[in-house]
GROMACS .gro file of N, CA and C in nm:
model
  222
    1MET      N    1  12.048   5.035 -13.398
    1MET     CA    2  12.092   4.908 -13.394
    1MET      C    3  11.987   4.819 -13.517
    2SER      N    4  12.046   4.737 -13.575
    2SER     CA    5  11.970   4.652 -13.664
    2SER      C    6  11.909   4.552 -13.632
    3CYS      N    7  11.817   4.474 -13.712
    3CYS     CA    8  11.761   4.347 -13.683
    3CYS      C    9  11.857   4.231 -13.668
    4GLN      N   10  11.945   4.253 -13.751
    4GLN     CA   11  12.047   4.138 -13.726
    4GLN      C   12  12.136   4.143 -13.578
    5GLU      N   13  12.152   4.271 -13.542
    5GLU     CA   14  12.207   4.264 -13.404
    5GLU      C   15  12.114   4.231 -13.307
    6ILE      N   16  11.995   4.249 -13.303
    6ILE     CA   17  11.907   4.192 -13.213
    6ILE      C   18  11.903   4.041 -13.212
    7VAL      N   19  11.904   3.972 -13.330
    7VAL     CA   20  11.928   3.838 -13.356
    7VAL      C   21  12.050   3.782 -13.273
    8GLU      N   22  12.142   3.876 -13.275
    8GLU     CA   23  12.280   3.827 -13.239
    8GLU      C   24  12.282   3.827 -13.076
    9LEU      N   25  12.212   3.933 -13.041
    9LEU     CA   26  12.213   3.989 -12.884
    9LEU      C   27  12.092   3.910 -12.806
   10VAL      N   28  11.986   3.869 -12.875
   10VAL     CA   29  11.870   3.847 -12.804
   10VAL      C   30  11.906   3.734 -12.674
   11THR      N   31  11.995   3.655 -12.694
   11THR     CA   32  12.021   3.554 -12.561
   11THR      C   33  12.062   3.641 -12.451
   12GLU      N   34  12.169   3.706 -12.454
   12GLU     CA   35  12.239   3.791 -12.363
   12GLU      C   36  12.130   3.892 -12.340
   13TYR      N   37  12.043   3.935 -12.402
   13TYR     CA   38  11.953   4.038 -12.362
   13TYR      C   39  11.859   3.972 -12.260
   14LEU      N   40  11.792   3.871 -12.308
   14LEU     CA   41  11.704   3.795 -12.218
   14LEU      C   42  11.756   3.738 -12.099
   15ASP      N   43  11.892   3.715 -12.113
   15ASP     CA   44  11.953   3.676 -11.983
   15ASP      C   45  12.006   3.779 -11.886
   16GLY      N   46  11.981   3.905 -11.923
   16GLY     CA   47  12.009   4.025 -11.849
   16GLY      C   48  12.161   4.065 -11.840
   17VAL      N   49  12.259   4.026 -11.924
   17VAL     CA   50  12.383   4.041 -11.918
   17VAL      C   51  12.424   4.142 -12.013
   18LEU      N   52  12.364   4.203 -12.077
   18LEU     CA   53  12.421   4.312 -12.162
   18LEU      C   54  12.462   4.437 -12.054
   19ASP      N   55  12.538   4.509 -12.104
   19ASP     CA   56  12.565   4.631 -12.045
   19ASP      C   57  12.446   4.740 -12.072
   20PRO      N   58  12.452   4.821 -11.963
   20PRO     CA   59  12.316   4.938 -11.951
   20PRO      C   60  12.283   5.008 -12.110
   21GLU      N   61  12.404   5.048 -12.173
   21GLU     CA   62  12.389   5.119 -12.295
   21GLU      C   63  12.333   5.022 -12.394
   22THR      N   64  12.379   4.898 -12.407
   22THR     CA   65  12.353   4.822 -12.517
   22THR      C   66  12.207   4.747 -12.506
   23THR      N   67  12.169   4.735 -12.360
   23THR     CA   68  12.041   4.714 -12.324
   23THR      C   69  11.921   4.819 -12.372
   24ALA      N   70  11.971   4.956 -12.346
   24ALA     CA   71  11.870   5.064 -12.389
   24ALA      C   72  11.874   5.075 -12.548
   25ARG      N   73  11.980   5.049 -12.620
   25ARG     CA   74  11.972   5.028 -12.766
   25ARG      C   75  11.885   4.928 -12.805
   26VAL      N   76  11.905   4.821 -12.732
   26VAL     CA   77  11.805   4.701 -12.778
   26VAL      C   78  11.666   4.736 -12.743
   27GLU      N   79  11.628   4.797 -12.642
   27GLU     CA   80  11.493   4.811 -12.607
   27GLU      C   81  11.426   4.923 -12.688
   28HIS      N   82  11.529   5.011 -12.745
   28HIS     CA   83  11.473   5.148 -12.818
   28HIS      C   84  11.451   5.072 -12.947
   29HIS      N   85  11.523   4.960 -13.017
   29HIS     CA   86  11.490   4.911 -13.141
   29HIS      C   87  11.360   4.848 -13.130
   30LEU      N   88  11.346   4.775 -13.025
   30LEU     CA   89  11.242   4.702 -12.994
   30LEU      C   90  11.098   4.778 -12.993
   31GLU      N   91  11.109   4.902 -12.932
   31GLU     CA   92  11.004   5.000 -12.936
   31GLU      C   93  10.983   5.031 -13.089
   32LEU      N   94  11.040   5.032 -13.181
   32LEU     CA   95  11.024   5.063 -13.333
   32LEU      C   96  11.015   4.965 -13.424
   33CYS      N   97  11.030   4.835 -13.376
   33CYS     CA   98  11.041   4.717 -13.488
   33CYS      C   99  10.949   4.599 -13.418
   34PRO      N  100  10.821   4.609 -13.473
   34PRO     CA  101  10.731   4.532 -13.427
   34PRO      C  102  10.785   4.356 -13.451
   35GLY      N  103  10.869   4.344 -13.568
   35GLY     CA  104  10.907   4.196 -13.606
   35GLY      C  105  10.999   4.167 -13.506
   36CYS      N  106  11.112   4.249 -13.452
   36CYS     CA  107  11.196   4.223 -13.357
   36CYS      C  108  11.130   4.187 -13.222
   37LEU      N  109  11.042   4.260 -13.193
   37LEU     CA  110  10.980   4.255 -13.068
   37LEU      C  111  10.889   4.126 -13.075
   38ASN      N  112  10.835   4.094 -13.169
   38ASN     CA  113  10.760   3.955 -13.187
   38ASN      C  114  10.876   3.845 -13.181
   39TYR      N  115  10.993   3.849 -13.242
   39TYR     CA  116  11.096   3.754 -13.240
   39TYR      C  117  11.150   3.756 -13.069
   40VAL      N  118  11.157   3.848 -13.011
   40VAL     CA  119  11.215   3.842 -12.859
   40VAL      C  120  11.120   3.781 -12.772
   41GLU      N  121  10.996   3.832 -12.811
   41GLU     CA  122  10.892   3.756 -12.735
   41GLU      C  123  10.863   3.611 -12.741
   42GLN      N  124  10.902   3.557 -12.862
   42GLN     CA  125  10.895   3.404 -12.897
   42GLN      C  126  11.004   3.332 -12.833
   43MET      N  127  11.114   3.408 -12.845
   43MET     CA  128  11.247   3.354 -12.782
   43MET      C  129  11.213   3.341 -12.629
   44ARG      N  130  11.162   3.450 -12.560
   44ARG     CA  131  11.143   3.457 -12.417
   44ARG      C  132  11.042   3.338 -12.373
   45THR      N  133  10.924   3.320 -12.469
   45THR     CA  134  10.821   3.220 -12.439
   45THR      C  135  10.912   3.080 -12.438
   46THR      N  136  10.978   3.059 -12.567
   46THR     CA  137  11.055   2.944 -12.582
   46THR      C  138  11.155   2.908 -12.455
   47ALA      N  139  11.211   3.005 -12.411
   47ALA     CA  140  11.308   2.974 -12.290
   47ALA      C  141  11.218   2.931 -12.176
   48ARG      N  142  11.125   3.012 -12.141
   48ARG     CA  143  11.048   2.966 -12.019
   48ARG      C  144  10.971   2.827 -12.020
   49ILE      N  145  10.947   2.790 -12.144
   49ILE     CA  146  10.897   2.654 -12.166
   49ILE      C  147  10.987   2.555 -12.141
   50LEU      N  148  11.131   2.588 -12.216
   50LEU     CA  149  11.241   2.460 -12.176
   50LEU      C  150  11.286   2.482 -12.033
   51ASP      N  151  11.283   2.609 -11.960
   51ASP     CA  152  11.304   2.602 -11.841
   51ASP      C  153  11.227   2.516 -11.749
   52ALA      N  154  11.096   2.532 -11.781
   52ALA     CA  155  10.980   2.464 -11.717
   52ALA      C  156  10.970   2.314 -11.742
   53SER      N  157  11.036   2.261 -11.849
   53SER     CA  158  11.030   2.126 -11.876
   53SER      C  159  11.118   2.043 -11.799
   54GLN      N  160  11.081   1.901 -11.779
   54GLN     CA  161  11.174   1.823 -11.700
   54GLN      C  162  11.224   1.723 -11.812
   55PRO      N  163  11.358   1.690 -11.797
   55PRO     CA  164  11.410   1.585 -11.899
   55PRO      C  165  11.363   1.469 -11.855
   56GLU      N  166  11.330   1.387 -11.967
   56GLU     CA  167  11.306   1.233 -11.942
   56GLU      C  168  11.447   1.164 -11.912
   57PRO      N  169  11.427   1.070 -11.818
   57PRO     CA  170  11.548   0.997 -11.765
   57PRO      C  171  11.603   0.919 -11.912
   58LEU      N  172  11.717   0.901 -11.939
   58LEU     CA  173  11.790   0.829 -12.055
   58LEU      C  174  11.811   0.699 -12.025
   59ASP      N  175  11.772   0.597 -12.090
   59ASP     CA  176  11.782   0.455 -12.067
   59ASP      C  177  11.944   0.444 -12.075
   60PRO      N  178  11.997   0.371 -11.963
   60PRO     CA  179  12.134   0.355 -11.940
   60PRO      C  180  12.196   0.278 -12.062
   61VAL      N  181  12.119   0.178 -12.144
   61VAL     CA  182  12.188   0.107 -12.242
   61VAL      C  183  12.190   0.212 -12.360
   62PHE      N  184  12.088   0.290 -12.382
   62PHE     CA  185  12.100   0.364 -12.485
   62PHE      C  186  12.223   0.513 -12.455
   63ARG      N  187  12.219   0.532 -12.343
   63ARG     CA  188  12.324   0.630 -12.288
   63ARG      C  189  12.459   0.570 -12.328
   64GLU      N  190  12.502   0.458 -12.291
   64GLU     CA  191  12.614   0.385 -12.311
   64GLU      C  192  12.633   0.385 -12.462
   65ARG      N  193  12.548   0.355 -12.547
   65ARG     CA  194  12.574   0.345 -12.697
   65ARG      C  195  12.595   0.475 -12.738
   66LEU      N  196  12.517   0.580 -12.698
   66LEU     CA  197  12.548   0.715 -12.743
   66LEU      C  198  12.695   0.761 -12.715
   67LEU      N  199  12.705   0.747 -12.588
   67LEU     CA  200  12.858   0.773 -12.535
   67LEU      C  201  12.962   0.697 -12.625
   68ASP      N  202  12.938   0.593 -12.647
   68ASP     CA  203  13.039   0.498 -12.729
   68ASP      C  204  13.048   0.566 -12.868
   69ALA      N  205  12.922   0.593 -12.936
   69ALA     CA  206  12.931   0.648 -13.072
   69ALA      C  207  13.026   0.795 -13.061
   70PHE      N  208  13.003   0.868 -12.953
   70PHE     CA  209  13.075   1.002 -12.951
   70PHE      C  210  13.213   0.963 -12.934
   71ARG      N  211  13.269   0.865 -12.865
   71ARG     CA  212  13.404   0.829 -12.853
   71ARG      C  213  13.462   0.794 -12.970
   72LYS      N  214  13.418   0.710 -13.065
   72LYS     CA  215  13.436   0.653 -13.180
   72LYS      C  216  13.456   0.774 -13.287
   73TRP      N  217  13.349   0.882 -13.260
   73TRP     CA  218  13.344   0.979 -13.374
   73TRP      C  219  13.482   1.063 -13.359
   74ARG      N  220  13.510   1.095 -13.238
   74ARG     CA  221  13.637   1.170 -13.228
   74ARG      C  222  13.773   1.131 -13.295
   0.00000   0.00000   0.00000
């Protein structure tokens, strides 16, 4: 498995949705490649932080302006 494949599969790997064979290939690569291991750990940490954060409420006026801009954009 290449480093590029790790980048492409990192989300599925961290979500635990890869098939067992692909998971094993990813983990084998991570054992051999400190750069990819660091990348995966950074992605794992980022995901944990984002999962723990609470979104701030959106001002209703701003929300409507934003939605209006999206409608006009299409």
